[in-house]
Coordinates of N, CA and C in Angstrom, one line a residue:
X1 N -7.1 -3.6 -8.9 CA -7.3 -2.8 -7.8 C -6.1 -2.0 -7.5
X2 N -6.0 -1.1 -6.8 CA -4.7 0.4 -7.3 C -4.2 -0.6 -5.9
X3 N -3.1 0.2 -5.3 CA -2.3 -0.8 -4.9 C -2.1 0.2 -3.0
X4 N -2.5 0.0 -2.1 CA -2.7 0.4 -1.0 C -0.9 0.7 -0.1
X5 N -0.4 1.5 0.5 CA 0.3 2.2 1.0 C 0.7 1.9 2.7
X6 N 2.3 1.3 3.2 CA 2.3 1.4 4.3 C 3.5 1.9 4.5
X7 N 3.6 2.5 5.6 CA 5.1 3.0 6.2 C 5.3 2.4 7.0
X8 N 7.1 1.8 7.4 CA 7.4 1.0 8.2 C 8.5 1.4 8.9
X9 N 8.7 2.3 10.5 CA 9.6 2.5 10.8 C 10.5 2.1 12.1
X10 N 12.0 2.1 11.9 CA 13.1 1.5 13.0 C 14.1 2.6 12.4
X11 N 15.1 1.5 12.1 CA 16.6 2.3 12.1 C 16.4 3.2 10.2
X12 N 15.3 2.6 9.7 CA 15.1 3.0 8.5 C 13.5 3.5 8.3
X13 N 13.3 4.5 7.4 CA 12.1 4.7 6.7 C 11.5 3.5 5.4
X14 N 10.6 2.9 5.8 CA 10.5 2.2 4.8 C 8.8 2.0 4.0
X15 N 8.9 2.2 2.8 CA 7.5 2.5 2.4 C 7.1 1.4 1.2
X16 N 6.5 0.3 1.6 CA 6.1 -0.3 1.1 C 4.5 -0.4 0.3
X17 N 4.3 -1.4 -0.5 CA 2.7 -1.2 -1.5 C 2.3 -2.5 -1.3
X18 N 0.9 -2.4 -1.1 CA 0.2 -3.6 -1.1 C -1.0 -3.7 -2.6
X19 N -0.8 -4.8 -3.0 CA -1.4 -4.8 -4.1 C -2.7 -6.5 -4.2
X20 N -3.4 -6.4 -4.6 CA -4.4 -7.5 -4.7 C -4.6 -8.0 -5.9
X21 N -3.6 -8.2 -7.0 CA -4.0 -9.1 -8.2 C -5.4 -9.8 -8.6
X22 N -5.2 -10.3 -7.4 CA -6.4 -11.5 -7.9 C -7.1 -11.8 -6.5
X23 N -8.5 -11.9 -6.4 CA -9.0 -12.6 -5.0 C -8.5 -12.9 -4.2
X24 N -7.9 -12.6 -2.8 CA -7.4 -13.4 -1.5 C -6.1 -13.3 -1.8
X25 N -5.7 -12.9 -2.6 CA -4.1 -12.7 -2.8 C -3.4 -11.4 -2.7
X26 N -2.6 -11.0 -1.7 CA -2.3 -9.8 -1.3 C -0.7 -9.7 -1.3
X27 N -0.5 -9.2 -2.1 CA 1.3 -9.3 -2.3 C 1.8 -7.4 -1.9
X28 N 3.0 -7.8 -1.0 CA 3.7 -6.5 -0.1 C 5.1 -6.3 -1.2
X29 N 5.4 -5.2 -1.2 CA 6.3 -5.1 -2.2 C 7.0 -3.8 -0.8
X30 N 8.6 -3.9 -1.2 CA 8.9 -2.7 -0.5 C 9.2 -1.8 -1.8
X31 N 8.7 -1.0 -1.6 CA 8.9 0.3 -3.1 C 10.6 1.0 -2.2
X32 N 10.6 1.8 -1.3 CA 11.9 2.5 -1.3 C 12.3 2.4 0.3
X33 N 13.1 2.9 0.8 CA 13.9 2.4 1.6 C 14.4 3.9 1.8
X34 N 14.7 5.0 3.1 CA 15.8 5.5 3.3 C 16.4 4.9 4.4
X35 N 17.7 5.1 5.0 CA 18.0 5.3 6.2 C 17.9 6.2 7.1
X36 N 17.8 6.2 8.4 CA 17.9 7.5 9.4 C 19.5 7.6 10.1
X37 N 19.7 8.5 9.4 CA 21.1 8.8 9.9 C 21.2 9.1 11.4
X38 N 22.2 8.1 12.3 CA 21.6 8.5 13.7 C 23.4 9.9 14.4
X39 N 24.1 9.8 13.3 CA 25.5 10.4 13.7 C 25.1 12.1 13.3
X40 N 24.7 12.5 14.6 CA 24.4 13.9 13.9 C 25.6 14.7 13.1
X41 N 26.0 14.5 13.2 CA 27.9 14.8 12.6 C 27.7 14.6 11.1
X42 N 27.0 13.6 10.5 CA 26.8 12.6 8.8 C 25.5 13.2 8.8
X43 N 25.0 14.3 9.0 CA 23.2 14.7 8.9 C 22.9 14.9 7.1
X44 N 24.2 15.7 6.7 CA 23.9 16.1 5.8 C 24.0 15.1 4.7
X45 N 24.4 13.8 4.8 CA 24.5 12.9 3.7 C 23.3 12.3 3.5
X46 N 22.1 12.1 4.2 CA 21.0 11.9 4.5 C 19.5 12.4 3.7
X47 N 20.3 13.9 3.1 CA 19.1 15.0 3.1 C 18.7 14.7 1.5
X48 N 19.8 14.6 0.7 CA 19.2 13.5 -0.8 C 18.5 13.1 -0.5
X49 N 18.7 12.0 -0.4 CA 17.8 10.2 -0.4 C 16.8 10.7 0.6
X50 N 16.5 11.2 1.4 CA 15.4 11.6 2.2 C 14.3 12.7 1.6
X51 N 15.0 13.6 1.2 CA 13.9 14.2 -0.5 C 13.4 13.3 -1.4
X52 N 14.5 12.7 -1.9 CA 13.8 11.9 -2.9 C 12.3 10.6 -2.2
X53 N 13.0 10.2 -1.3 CA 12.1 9.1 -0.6 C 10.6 10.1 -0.2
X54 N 10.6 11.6 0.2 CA 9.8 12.3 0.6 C 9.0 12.6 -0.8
X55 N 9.4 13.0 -1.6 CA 8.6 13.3 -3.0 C 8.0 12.3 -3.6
X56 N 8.7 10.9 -3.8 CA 8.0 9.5 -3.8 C 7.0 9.2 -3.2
X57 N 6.8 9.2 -1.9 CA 6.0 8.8 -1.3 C 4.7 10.1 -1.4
X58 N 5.1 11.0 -1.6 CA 4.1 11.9 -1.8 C 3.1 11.6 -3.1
X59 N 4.0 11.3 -4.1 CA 3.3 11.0 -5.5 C 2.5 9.8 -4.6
X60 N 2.4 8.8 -4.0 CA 1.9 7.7 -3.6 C 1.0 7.8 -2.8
X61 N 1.2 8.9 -2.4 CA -0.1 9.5 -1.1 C -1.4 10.1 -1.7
X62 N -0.8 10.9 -3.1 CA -1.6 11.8 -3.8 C -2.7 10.5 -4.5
X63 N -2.0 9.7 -5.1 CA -2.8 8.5 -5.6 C -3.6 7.8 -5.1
X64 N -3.3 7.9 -3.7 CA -4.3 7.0 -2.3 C -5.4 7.9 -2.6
X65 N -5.3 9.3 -2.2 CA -6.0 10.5 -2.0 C -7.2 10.5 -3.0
X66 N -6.6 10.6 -4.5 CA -7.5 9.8 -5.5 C -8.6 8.6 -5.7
X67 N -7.9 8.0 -5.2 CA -8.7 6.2 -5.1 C -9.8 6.8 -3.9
X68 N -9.0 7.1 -2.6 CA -10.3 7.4 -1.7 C -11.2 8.5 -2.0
X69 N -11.3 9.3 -2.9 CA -11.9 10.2 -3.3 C -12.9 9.5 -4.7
X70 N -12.8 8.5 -5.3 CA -13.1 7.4 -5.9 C -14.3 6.5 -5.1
X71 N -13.3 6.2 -4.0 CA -14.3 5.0 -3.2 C -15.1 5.6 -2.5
X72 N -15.1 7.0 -2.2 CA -16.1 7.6 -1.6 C -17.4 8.1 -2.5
X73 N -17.3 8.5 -3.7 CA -18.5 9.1 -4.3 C -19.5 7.8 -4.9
X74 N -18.5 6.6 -4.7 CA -19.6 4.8 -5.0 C -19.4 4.9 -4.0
X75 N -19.3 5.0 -2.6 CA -20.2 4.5 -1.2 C -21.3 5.6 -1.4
X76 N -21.1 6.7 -1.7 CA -22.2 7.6 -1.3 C -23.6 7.2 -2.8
X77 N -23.6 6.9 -3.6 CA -24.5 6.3 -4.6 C -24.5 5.0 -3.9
X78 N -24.3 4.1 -3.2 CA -25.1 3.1 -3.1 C -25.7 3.3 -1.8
X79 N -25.1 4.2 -0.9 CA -26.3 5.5 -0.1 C -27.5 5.7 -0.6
X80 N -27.4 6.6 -1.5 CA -28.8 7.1 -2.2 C -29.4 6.3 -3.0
X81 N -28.6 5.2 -3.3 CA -30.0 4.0 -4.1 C -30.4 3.2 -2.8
X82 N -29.6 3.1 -1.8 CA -30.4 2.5 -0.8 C -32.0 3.3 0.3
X83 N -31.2 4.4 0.2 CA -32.0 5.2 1.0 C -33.4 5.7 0.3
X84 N -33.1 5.5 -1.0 CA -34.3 5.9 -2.2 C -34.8 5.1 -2.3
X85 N -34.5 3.6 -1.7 CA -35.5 2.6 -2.6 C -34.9 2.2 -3.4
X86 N -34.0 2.7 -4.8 CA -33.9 2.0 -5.9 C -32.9 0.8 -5.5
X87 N -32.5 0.3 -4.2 CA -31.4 -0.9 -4.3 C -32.2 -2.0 -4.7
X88 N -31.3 -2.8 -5.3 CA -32.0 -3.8 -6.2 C -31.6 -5.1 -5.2
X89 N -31.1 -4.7 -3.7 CA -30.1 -6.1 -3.4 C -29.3 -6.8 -3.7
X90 N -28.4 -5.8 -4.8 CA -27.4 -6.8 -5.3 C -26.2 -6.1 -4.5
X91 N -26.4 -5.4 -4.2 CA -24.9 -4.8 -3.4 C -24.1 -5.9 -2.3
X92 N -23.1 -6.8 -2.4 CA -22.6 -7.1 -1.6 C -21.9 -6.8 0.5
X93 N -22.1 -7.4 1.0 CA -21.3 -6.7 1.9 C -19.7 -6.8 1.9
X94 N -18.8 -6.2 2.3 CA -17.7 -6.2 2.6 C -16.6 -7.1 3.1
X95 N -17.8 -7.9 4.1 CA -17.3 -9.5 4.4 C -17.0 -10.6 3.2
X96 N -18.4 -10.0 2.2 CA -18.4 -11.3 1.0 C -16.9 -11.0 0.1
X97 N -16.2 -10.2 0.2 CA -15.0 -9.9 -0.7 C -13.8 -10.1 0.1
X98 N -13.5 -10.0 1.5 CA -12.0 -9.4 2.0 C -12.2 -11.3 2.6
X99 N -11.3 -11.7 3.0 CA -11.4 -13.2 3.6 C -9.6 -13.2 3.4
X100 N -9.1 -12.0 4.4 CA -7.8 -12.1 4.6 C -6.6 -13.2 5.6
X101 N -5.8 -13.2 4.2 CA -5.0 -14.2 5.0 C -3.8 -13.6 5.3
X102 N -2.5 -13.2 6.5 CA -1.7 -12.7 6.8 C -0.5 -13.8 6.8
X103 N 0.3 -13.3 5.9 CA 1.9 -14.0 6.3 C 2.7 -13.4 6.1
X104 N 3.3 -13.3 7.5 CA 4.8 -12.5 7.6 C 6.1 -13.3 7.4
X105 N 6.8 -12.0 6.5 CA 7.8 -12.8 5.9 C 8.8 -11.7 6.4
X106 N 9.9 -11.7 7.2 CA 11.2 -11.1 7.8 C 12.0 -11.0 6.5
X107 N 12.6 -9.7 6.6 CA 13.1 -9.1 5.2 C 14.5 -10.2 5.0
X108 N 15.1 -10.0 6.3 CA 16.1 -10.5 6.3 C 16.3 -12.3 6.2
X109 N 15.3 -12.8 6.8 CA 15.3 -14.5 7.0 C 14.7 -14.7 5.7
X110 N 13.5 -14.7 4.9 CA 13.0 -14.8 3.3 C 13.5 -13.8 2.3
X111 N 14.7 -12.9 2.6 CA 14.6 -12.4 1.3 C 15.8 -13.4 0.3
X112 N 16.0 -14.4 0.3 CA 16.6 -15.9 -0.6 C 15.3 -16.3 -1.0
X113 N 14.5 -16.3 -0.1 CA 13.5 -17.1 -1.3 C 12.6 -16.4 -1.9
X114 N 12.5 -15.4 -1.4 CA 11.8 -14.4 -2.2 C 12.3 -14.2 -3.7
X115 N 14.0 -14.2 -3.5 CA 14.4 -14.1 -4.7 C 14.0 -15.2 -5.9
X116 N 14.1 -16.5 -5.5 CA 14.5 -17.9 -6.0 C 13.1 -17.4 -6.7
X117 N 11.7 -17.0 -6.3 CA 10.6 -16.9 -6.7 C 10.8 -15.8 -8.3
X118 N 11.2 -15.1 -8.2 CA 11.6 -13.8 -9.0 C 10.7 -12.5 -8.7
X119 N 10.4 -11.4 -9.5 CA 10.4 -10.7 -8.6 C 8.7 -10.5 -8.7
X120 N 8.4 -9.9 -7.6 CA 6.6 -10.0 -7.7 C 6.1 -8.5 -7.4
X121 N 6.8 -7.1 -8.0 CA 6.3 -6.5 -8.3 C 5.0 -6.1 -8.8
X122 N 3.9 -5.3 -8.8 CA 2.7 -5.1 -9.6 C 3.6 -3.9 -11.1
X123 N 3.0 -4.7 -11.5 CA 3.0 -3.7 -12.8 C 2.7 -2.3 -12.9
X124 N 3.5 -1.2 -13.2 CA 2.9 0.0 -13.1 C 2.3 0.5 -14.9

């Protein structure tokens, strides 16, 4: 399953991926990181790493854009086989697949053991 998209912001821009391997297992990865420069004085050291973080995340948005452009044309066929009659009942609901479990992990208090683990990137 392609790997779902969050932004997380404070003193930093941070853009993380959610990925689902396998059933019930939902692993958060942080992909990139900028800072927000708060010294308007240092603005200009910022404007790199803020392009680059801005074009990355773009390629990652374009790919969401994809997938939901994907997940929409199978919601709309199992539309028209339902509404036509041809559903055969096999179509699951949405409950029968997601049975989410949440665990927050503080970047700063688990990132030791996160390491000890090694790294759990998805594969691109």
């Amino acid at each position: 399953m392609p790997a779902k998209y969050l932004i997380h912001i404070d003193y930093a821009i941070r853009h993380w991926s959610m990925s689902t391997p396998s059933p019930g297992l939902y692993l958060m990865n942080k992909e990139q990181k900028v800072d927000i420069i708060k010294d308007f004085e240092r603005k200009s050291e910022g404007v790199i790493p803020f392009m680059n973080f801005t074009i990355s995340l773009g390629v990652s948005l374009d790919e969401t854009m994809n997938d939901l452009s994907v997940l929409s044309k199978e919601h709309d066929k199992v539309l028209r086989e339902t509404y036509f009659g041809t559903d055969d009942n096999t179509h699951l609901s949405l409950l029968d697949f997601v049975n989410p479990v949440l665990v927050r992990l503080n970047e700063n208090k688990h990132k030791d053991e996160v390491a000890e683990e090694g790294p759990q990137s998805p594969s691109s």
